Coordinates of C-alpha atoms in Angstrom, one line a residue:
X10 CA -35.9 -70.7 -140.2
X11 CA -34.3 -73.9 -138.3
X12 CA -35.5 -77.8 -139.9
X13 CA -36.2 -80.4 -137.5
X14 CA -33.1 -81.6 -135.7
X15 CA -31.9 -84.8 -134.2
X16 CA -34.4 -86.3 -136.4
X17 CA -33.8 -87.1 -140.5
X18 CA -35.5 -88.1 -143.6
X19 CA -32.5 -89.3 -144.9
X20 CA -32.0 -91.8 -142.7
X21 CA -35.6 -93.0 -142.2
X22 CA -35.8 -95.4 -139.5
X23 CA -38.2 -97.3 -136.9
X24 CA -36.6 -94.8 -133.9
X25 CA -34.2 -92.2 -133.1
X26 CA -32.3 -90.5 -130.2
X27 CA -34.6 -88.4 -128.6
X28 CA -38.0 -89.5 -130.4
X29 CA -39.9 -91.9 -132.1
X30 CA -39.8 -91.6 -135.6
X31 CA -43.5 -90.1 -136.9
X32 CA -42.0 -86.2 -137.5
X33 CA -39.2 -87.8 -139.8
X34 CA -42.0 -89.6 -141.6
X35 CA -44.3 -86.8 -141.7
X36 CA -41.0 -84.6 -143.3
X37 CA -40.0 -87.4 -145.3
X38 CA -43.4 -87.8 -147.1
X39 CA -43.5 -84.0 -147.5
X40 CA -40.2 -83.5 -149.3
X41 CA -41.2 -86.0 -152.1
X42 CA -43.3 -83.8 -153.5
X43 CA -41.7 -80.3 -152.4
X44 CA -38.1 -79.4 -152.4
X45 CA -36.1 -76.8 -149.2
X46 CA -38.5 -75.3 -146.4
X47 CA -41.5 -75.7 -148.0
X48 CA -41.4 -79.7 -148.4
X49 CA -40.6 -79.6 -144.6
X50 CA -43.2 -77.9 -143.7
X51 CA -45.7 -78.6 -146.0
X52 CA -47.6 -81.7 -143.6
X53 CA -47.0 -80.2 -140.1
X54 CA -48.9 -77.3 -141.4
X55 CA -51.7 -79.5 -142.8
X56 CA -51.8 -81.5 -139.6
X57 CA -52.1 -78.6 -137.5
X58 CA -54.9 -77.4 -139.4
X59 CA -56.8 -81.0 -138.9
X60 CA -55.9 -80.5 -135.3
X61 CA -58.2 -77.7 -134.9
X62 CA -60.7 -79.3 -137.3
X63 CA -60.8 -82.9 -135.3
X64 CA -60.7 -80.5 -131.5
X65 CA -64.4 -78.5 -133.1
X66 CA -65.6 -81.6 -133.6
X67 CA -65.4 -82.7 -129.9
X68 CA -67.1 -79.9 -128.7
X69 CA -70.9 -80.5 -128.0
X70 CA -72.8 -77.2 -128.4
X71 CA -71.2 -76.1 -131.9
X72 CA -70.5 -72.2 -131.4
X73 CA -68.0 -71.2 -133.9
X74 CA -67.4 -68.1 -133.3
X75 CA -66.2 -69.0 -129.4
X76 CA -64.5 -71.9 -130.3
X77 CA -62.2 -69.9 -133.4
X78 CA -61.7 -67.1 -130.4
X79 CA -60.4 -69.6 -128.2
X80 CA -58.3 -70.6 -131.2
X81 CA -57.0 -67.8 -131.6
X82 CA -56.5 -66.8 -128.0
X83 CA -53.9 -69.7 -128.1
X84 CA -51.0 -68.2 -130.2
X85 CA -48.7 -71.3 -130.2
X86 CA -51.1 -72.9 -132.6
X87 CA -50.9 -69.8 -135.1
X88 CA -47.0 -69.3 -134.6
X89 CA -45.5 -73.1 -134.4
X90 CA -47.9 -74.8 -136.4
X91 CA -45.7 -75.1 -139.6
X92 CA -42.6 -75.9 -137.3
X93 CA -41.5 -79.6 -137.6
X94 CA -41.6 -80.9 -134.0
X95 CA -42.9 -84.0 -132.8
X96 CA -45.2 -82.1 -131.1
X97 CA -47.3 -81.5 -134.3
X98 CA -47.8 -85.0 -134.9
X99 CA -48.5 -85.5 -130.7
X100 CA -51.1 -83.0 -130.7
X101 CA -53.1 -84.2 -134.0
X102 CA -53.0 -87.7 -133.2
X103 CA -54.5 -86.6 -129.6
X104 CA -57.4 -85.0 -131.2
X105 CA -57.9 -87.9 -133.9
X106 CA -57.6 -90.1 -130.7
X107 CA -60.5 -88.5 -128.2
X108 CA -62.4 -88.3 -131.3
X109 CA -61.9 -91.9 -132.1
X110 CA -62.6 -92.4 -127.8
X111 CA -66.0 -90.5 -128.1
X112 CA -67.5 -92.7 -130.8
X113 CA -65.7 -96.1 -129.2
X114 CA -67.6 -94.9 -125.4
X115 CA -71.0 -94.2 -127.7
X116 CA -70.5 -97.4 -129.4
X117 CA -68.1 -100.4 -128.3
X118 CA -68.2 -102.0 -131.9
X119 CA -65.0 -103.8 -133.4
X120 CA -64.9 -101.1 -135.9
X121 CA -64.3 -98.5 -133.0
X122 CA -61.7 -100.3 -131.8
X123 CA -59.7 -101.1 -134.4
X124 CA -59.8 -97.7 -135.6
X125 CA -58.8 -96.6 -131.6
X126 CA -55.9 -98.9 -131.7
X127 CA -54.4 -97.4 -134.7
X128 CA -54.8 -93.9 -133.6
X129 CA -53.1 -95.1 -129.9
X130 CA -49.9 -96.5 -132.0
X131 CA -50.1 -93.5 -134.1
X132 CA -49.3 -91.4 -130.7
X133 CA -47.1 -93.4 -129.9
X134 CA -45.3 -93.2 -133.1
X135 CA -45.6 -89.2 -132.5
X136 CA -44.0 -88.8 -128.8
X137 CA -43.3 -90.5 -125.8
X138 CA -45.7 -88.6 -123.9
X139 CA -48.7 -90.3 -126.1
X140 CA -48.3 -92.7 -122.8
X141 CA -49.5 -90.4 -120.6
X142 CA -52.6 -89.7 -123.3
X143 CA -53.4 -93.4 -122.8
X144 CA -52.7 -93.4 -119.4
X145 CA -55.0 -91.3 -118.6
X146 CA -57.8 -91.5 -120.6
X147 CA -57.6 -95.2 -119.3
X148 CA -57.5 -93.7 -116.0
X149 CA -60.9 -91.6 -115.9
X150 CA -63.1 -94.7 -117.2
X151 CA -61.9 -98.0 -115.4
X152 CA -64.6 -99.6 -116.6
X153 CA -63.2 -99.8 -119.8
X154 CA -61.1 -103.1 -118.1
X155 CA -63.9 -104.7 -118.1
X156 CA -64.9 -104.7 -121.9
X157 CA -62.9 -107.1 -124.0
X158 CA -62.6 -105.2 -127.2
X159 CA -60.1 -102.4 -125.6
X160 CA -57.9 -104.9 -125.0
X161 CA -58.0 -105.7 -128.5
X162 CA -57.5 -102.1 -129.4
X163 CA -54.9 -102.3 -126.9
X164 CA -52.9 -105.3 -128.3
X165 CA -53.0 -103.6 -132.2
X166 CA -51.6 -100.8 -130.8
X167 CA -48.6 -102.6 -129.0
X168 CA -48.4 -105.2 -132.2
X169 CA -47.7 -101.9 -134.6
X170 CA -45.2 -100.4 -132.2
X171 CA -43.2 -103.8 -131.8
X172 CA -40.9 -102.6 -134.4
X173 CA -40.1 -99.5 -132.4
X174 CA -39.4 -101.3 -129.5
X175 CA -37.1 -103.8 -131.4
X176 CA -35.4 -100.8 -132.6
X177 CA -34.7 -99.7 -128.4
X178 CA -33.8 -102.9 -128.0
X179 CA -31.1 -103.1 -130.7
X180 CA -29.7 -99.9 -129.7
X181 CA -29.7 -100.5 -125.7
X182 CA -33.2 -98.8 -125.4
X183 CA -31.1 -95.7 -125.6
X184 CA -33.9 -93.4 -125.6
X185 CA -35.9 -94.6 -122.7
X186 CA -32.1 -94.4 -120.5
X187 CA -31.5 -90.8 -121.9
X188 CA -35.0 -90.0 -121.2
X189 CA -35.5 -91.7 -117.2
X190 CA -31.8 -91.4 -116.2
X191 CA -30.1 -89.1 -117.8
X192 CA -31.3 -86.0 -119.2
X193 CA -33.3 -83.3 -116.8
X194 CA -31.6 -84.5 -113.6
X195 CA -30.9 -81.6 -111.6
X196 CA -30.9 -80.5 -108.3
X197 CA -34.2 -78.8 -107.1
X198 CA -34.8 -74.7 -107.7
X199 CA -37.9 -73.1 -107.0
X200 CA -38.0 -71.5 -109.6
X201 CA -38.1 -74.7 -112.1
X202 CA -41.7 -75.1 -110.4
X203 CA -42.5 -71.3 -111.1
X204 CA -41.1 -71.1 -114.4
X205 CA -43.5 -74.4 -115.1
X206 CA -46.5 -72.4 -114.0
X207 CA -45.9 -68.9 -115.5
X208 CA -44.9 -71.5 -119.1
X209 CA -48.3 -73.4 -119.0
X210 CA -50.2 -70.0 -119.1
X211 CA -48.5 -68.7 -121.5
X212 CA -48.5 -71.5 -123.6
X213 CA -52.3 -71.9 -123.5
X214 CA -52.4 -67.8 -123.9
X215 CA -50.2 -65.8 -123.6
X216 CA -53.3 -64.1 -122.3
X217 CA -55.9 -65.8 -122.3
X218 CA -54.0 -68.9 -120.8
X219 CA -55.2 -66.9 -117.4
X220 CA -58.6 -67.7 -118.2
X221 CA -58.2 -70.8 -119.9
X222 CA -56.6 -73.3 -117.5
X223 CA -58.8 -72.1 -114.9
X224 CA -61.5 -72.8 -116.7
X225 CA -60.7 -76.7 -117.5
X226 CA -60.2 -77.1 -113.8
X227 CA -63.4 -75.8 -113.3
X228 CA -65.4 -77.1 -115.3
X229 CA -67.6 -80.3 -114.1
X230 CA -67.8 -83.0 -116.2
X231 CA -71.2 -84.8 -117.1
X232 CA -70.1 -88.4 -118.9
X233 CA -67.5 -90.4 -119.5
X234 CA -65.9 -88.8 -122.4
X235 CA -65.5 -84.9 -120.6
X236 CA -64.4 -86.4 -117.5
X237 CA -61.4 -88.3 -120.0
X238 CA -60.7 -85.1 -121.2
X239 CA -60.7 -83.3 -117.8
X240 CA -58.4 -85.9 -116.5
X241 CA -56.2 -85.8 -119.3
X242 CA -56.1 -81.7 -118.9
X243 CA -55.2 -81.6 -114.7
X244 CA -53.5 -85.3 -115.1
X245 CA -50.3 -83.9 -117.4
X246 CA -50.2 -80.2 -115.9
X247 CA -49.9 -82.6 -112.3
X248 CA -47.3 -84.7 -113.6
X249 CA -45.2 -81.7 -115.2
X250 CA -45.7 -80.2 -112.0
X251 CA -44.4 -82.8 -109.9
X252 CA -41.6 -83.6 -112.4
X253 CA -40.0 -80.3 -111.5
X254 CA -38.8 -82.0 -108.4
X255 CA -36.2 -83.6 -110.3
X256 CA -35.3 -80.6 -112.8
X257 CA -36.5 -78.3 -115.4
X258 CA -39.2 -79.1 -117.8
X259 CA -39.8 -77.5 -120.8
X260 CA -43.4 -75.8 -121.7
X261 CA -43.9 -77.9 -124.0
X262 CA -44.2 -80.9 -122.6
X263 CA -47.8 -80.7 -121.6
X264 CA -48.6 -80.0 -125.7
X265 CA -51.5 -82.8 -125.2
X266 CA -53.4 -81.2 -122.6
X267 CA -54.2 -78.1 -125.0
X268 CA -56.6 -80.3 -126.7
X269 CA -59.2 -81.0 -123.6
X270 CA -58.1 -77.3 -122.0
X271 CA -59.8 -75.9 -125.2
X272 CA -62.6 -78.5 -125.4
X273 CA -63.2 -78.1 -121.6
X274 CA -63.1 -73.9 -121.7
X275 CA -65.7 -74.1 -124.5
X276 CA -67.9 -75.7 -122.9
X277 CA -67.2 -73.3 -119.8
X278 CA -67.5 -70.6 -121.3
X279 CA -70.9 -71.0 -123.1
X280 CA -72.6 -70.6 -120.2
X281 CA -70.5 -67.5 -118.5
X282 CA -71.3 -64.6 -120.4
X283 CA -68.6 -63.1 -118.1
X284 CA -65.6 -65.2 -119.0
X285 CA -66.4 -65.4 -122.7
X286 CA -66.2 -61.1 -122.9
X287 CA -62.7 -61.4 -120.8
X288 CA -61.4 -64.1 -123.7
X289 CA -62.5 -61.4 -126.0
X290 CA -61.0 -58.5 -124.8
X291 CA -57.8 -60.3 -124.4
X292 CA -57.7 -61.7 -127.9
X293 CA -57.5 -58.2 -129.8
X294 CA -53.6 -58.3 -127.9
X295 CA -52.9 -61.5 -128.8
X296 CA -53.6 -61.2 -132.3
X297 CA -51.2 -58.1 -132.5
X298 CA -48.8 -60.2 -131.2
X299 CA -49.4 -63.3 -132.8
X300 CA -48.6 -60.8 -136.1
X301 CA -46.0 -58.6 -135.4
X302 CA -44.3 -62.2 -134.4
X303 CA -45.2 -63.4 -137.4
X304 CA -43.1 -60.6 -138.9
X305 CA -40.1 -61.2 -137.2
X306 CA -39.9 -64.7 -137.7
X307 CA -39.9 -63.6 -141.2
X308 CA -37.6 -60.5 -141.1
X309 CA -34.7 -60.1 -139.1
X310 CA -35.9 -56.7 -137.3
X311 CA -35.0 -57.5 -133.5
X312 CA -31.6 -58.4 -132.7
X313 CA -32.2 -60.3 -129.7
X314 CA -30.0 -64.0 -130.0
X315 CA -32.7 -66.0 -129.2
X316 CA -34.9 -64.8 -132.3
X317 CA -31.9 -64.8 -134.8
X318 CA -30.9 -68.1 -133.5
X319 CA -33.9 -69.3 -134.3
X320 CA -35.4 -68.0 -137.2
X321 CA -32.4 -65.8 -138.8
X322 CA -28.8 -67.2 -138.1
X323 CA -28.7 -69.6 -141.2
X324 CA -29.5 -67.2 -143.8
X325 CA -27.1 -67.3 -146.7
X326 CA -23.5 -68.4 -145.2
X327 CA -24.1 -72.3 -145.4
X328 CA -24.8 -71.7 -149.0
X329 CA -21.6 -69.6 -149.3
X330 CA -19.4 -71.7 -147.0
X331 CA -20.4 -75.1 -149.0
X332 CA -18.9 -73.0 -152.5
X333 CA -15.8 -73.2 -150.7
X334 CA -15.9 -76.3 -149.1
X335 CA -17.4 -78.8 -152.0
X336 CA -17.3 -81.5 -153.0
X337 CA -16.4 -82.4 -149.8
X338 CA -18.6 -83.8 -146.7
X339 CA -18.0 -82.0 -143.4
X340 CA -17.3 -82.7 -139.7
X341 CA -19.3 -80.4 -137.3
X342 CA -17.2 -80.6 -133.9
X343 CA -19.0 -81.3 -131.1
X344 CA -23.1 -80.1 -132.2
X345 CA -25.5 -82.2 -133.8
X346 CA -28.1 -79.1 -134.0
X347 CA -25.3 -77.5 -136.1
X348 CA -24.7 -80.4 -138.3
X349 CA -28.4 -81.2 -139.3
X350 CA -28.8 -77.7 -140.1
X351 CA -26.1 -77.3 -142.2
X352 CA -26.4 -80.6 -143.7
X353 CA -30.3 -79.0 -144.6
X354 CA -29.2 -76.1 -146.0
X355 CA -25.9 -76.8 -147.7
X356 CA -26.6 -79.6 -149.3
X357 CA -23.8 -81.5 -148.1
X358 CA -23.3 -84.6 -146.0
X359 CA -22.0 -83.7 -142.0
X360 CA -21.1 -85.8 -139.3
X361 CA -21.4 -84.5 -136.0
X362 CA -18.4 -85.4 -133.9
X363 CA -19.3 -85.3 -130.3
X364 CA -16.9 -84.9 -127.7
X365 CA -16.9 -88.0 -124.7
X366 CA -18.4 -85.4 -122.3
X367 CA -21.3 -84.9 -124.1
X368 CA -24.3 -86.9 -124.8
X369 CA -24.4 -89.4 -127.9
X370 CA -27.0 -88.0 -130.2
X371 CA -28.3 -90.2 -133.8
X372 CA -24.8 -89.3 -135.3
X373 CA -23.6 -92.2 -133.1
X374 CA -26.0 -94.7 -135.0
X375 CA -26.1 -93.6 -138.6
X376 CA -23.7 -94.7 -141.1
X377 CA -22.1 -91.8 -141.3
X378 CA -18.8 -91.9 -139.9
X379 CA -18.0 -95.5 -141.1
X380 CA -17.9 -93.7 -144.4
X381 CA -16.0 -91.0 -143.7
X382 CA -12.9 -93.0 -142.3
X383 CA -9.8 -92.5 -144.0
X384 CA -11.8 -89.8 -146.8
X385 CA -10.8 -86.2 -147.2
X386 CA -13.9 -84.0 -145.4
X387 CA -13.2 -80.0 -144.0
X388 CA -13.5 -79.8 -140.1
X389 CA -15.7 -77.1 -138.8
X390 CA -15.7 -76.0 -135.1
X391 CA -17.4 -72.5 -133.5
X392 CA -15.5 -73.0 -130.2
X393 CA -11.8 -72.5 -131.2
X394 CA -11.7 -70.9 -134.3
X395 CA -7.8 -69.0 -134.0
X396 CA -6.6 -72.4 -134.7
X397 CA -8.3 -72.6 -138.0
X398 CA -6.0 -71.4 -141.3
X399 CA -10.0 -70.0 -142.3
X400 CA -12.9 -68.5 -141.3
X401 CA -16.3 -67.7 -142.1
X402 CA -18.7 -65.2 -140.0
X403 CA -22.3 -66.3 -139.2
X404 CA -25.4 -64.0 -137.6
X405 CA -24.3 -65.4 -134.1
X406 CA -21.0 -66.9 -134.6
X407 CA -18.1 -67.5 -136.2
X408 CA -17.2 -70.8 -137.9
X409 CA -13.4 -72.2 -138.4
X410 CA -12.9 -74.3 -141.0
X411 CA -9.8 -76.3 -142.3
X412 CA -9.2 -79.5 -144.9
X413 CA -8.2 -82.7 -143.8
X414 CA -7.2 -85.3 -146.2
X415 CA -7.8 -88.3 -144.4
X416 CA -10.4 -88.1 -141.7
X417 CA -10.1 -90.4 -138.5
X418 CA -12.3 -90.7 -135.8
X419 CA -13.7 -94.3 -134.2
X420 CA -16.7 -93.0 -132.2
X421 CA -18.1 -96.4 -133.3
X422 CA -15.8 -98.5 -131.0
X423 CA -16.7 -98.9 -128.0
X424 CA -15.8 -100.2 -124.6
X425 CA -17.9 -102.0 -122.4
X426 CA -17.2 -102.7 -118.7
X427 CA -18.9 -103.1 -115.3
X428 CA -19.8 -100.8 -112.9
X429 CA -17.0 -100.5 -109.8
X430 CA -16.7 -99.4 -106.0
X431 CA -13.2 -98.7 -103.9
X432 CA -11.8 -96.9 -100.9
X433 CA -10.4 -93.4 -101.3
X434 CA -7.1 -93.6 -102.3
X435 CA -7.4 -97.2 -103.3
X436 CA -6.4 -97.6 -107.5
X437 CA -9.2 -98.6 -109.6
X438 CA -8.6 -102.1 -111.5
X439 CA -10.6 -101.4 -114.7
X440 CA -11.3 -104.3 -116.7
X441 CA -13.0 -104.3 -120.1
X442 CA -14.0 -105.6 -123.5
X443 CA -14.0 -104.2 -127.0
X444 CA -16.3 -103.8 -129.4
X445 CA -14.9 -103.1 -132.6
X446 CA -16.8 -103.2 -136.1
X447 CA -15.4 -105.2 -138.4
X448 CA -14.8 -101.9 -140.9
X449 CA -12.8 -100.4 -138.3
X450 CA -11.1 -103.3 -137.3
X451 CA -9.7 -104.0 -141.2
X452 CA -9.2 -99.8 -141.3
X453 CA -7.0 -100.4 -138.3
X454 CA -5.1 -103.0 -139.6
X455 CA -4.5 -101.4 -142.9
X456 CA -3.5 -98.2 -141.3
X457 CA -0.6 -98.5 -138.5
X458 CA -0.5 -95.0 -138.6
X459 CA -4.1 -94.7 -136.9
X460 CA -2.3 -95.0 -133.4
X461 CA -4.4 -92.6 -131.4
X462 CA -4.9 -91.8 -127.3
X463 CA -7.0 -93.2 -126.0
X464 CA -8.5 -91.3 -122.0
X465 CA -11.8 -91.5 -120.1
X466 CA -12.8 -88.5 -118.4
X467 CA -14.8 -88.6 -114.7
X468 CA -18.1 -87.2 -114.1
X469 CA -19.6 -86.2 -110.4
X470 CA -23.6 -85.9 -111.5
X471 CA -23.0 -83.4 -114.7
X472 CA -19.4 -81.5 -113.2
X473 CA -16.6 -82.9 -115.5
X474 CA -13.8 -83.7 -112.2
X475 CA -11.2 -84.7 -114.7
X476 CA -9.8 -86.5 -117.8
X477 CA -6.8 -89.4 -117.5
X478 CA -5.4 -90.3 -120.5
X479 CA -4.0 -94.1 -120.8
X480 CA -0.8 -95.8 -120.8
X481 CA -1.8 -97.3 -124.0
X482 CA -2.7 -96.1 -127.4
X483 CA -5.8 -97.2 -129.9
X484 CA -3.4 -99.8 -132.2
X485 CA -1.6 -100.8 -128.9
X486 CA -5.2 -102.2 -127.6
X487 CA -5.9 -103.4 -130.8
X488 CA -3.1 -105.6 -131.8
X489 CA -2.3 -106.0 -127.9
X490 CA -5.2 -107.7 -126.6
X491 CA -5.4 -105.4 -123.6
X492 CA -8.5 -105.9 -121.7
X493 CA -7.0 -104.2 -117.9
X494 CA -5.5 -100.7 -116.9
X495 CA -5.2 -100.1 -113.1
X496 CA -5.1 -96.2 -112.4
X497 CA -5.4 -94.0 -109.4
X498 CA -8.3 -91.3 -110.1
X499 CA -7.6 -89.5 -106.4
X500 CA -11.2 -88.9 -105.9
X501 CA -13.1 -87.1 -103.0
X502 CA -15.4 -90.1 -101.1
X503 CA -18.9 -90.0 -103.8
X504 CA -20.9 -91.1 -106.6
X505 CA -19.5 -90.7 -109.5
X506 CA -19.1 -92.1 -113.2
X507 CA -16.5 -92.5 -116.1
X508 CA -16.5 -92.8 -119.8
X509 CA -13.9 -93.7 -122.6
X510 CA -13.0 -91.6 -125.6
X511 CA -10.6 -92.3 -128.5
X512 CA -8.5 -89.2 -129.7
X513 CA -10.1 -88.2 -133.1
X514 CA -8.4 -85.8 -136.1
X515 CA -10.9 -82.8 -134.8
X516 CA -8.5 -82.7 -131.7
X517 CA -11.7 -84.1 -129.4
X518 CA -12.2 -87.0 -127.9
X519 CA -15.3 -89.3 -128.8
X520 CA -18.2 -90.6 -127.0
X521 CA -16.7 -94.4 -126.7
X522 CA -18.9 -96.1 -124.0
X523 CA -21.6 -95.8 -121.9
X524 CA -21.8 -94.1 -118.8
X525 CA -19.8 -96.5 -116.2
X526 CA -20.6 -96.0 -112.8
X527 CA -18.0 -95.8 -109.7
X528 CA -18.1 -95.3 -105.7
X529 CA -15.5 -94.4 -103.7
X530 CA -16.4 -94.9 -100.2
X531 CA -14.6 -94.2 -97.0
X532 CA -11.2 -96.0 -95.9

């Protein structure tokens, strides 16, 4: 079964790539007292459990027995609940949060809203999308703008995620760029709205996610609190909805909204005799499939890629591939997912080397490759294994490996320049600046050898157009001072944008600036 990626407890930090940092926390405090699997697993499975505890508590009426059937109707809380994804954290500190809400609407005291500002940083620690919790729990009770303690609750929460912020902020607010600009930008398919639809009801379901969604839109709220969670229910399934305008987006997203759907449907149904026999009849299937998946996520009985991938393709071979590969650390080319995972399972330290047309990932921050530089690591690629001297074959691929004895990449350099518009046909007169850390700069030095290419590649939305390599080499630049190239990319009239990579010993070229925009316009 896979760890969390993209993520990592060994390099605990205020923020990360794709997330804020609560998972790695939550894994981090688990494997100090439990070693493998187990010590990863260990709090999401005890958070998911307080999940459902703190979501009882907000219904009204207590009926256990509907409430554990709706429970149980909704499979992705018995199959993912050990899995550590932000999205275990998200949905526990939602819960703690509208419980938190409840008593802070029933009684405005300073107690309330201290503990209410805590549990608001906590989801924002957990996920970005804790904003849209917030948001819209904000948005069903306006009134609350007028009562000076939530701004106090308001101002602890911000105060306790300042050092998340700082950490954007040191690192070019990467995450919030990747998130807004860069990543899910495609062009508009029906079927990303569709597939959004058919995902929600499975998600709350698979079944019963027919009956429950209706239901929360259904139901008419009383006071303040139900109408915060009916607003927090239609407000993210709306949003999701409308953000498959702009590309696909991912079932998951709307994790949050299970909380009030389940809430809301409760209360629903205990007045529907109706409904609650439908919810019953369509739990017997759910549970059979809730077990036989259980199963297979255990036992490798179905062959399809997307199972094994998950839960079965890194049995036994990192284990056997690090016996013949230590005491070495490795290079993954090009695949952070692969990295982290062997890294998990092998025991031994990986870089992930990503190629200049791909994204950055946390490899790019952690001190990882700074270490590596000029050190004897193996190389291990999946995508062109024939020119590897060896071999080793996994449950979905095969993995090349080979030993080099004095690893160089400088992913860690990078170039920074301004964006640009010409004519078509016109040269482009590129002018930059170099950042080099000191390390590499004294590496450099050292090491007149280390003369690699140096080539940025052009980019028409996500279509690679084509790569250009540069008059000059890496030591060239270096000892050169050259801060200009003038070159003709022979473009089509468009929008379109460049990036820089340095030639690295894994025969890629690395991820050496940020996205640099260019327009060539008509004659």
């Amino acid at each position: 079964m896979k760890p969390i990626t993209g993520c990592s407890p060994v390099f605990l930090d205020w923020g990360y790539f794709d997330h804020p940092p609560m998972v790695a926390l939550v894994i981090k405090i688990g494997t100090l007292f439990f070693g493998g699997e187990l010590g990863v697993r260990i709090l999401p499975l005890v958070l998911n459990t307080a999940t459902i505890f703190f979501t009882e508590k907000l219904t009204d009426k207590k009926a256990p027995f509907l409430f554990y059937a709706i429970v149980l109707s909704v499979a992705v809380l018995q199959i993912s609940g050990f899995v550590a994804v932000p999205d275990i954290p998200l949905l526990f500190f939602t819960a703690l949060f509208l419980w938190l809400y409840r008593k802070f609407v029933n009684n405005a005291s300073w107690q309330n809203s201290l503990w209410l500002g805590l549990s608001a940083a906590a989801l924002l620690y957990s996920k970005y999308h804790g904003v849209l919790v917030l948001f819209f729990v904000l948005l069903s009770n306006l009134k609350l703008l007028r009562n000076s303690k939530i701004y106090l609750a308001g101002l602890l929460a911000f105060f306790l995620f300042v050092p998340h912020l700082w950490w954007q902020n040191q690192h070019n607010w990467i995450s919030f760029r990747y998130h807004l600009f860069e990543s899910n930008v495609n062009p508009y398919k029906f079927s990303y709205t569709t597939d959004y639809i058919l995902g929600q009801l499975l998600l709350a379901g698979p079944f019963a996610g027919f009956l429950l969604w209706p239901a929360a839109f259904l139901f008419r709220t009383n006071n303040a609190f139900e109408r915060a969670l009916k607003f927090l229910a239609v407000g993210f399934f709306v949003f999701f909805l409308l953000s498959t305008l702009k590309g696909k987006v991912e079932p998951n997203w709307t994790a949050p909204a299970i909380i009030p759907v389940m809430v809301l449907t409760h209360e629903f149904f205990l007045h529907r005799e109706s409904w609650r026999k439908w919810l019953l009849r369509l739990l017997v299937p759910t549970l059979v499939i809730t077990f036989a998946f259980r199963i297979i996520m255990v036992v490798n009985l179905i062959p399809a890629d997307a199972i094994v991938e998950r839960y079965h393709a890194w049995e036994k071979w990192p284990q056997t591939l690090a016996q013949k590969t230590k005491p070495y650390p490795v290079v993954f080319n090009n695949s952070y997912q692969r990295a982290s995972k062997y890294w998990f399972y092998s025991g031994q330290m990986t870089y992930s080397l990503n190629k200049f047309n791909d994204r950055r990932n946390n490899y790019n921050f952690w001190p990882v490759e700074d270490s590596l530089l000029g050190k004897p690591v193996y190389v291990f690629d999946i995508y062109n294994v024939p020119a590897f001297p060896d071999s080793i074959k996994a449950p979905l691929f095969t993995v090349g490996f080979r030993f080099d004895s004095s690893f160089q990449s400088f992913a860690k350099i990078q170039f920074r320049s301004k964006d640009y518009q010409i004519a078509n046909g016109d040269s482009l007169q590129l002018h930059f600046t170099l950042d080099i850390p000191a390390s590499y700069a004294a590496y450099l030095q050292q090491h007149p050898g280390a003369d690699e290419k140096i080539a940025i590649v052009f980019f028409k939305g996500r279509e690679e157009q084509k790569t250009i390599e540069a008059p000059f080499t890496l030591q060239q630049l270096v000892r050169g001072h050259i801060n200009a190239w003038t070159l003709d990319p022979v473009l089509a009239t468009g929008d379109y944008f460049f990036r820089f990579g340095i030639f690295s010993d894994s025969g890629l070229y690395t991820h050496n600036s940020e996205k640099i925009q260019l327009k060539v316009g008509e004659k």
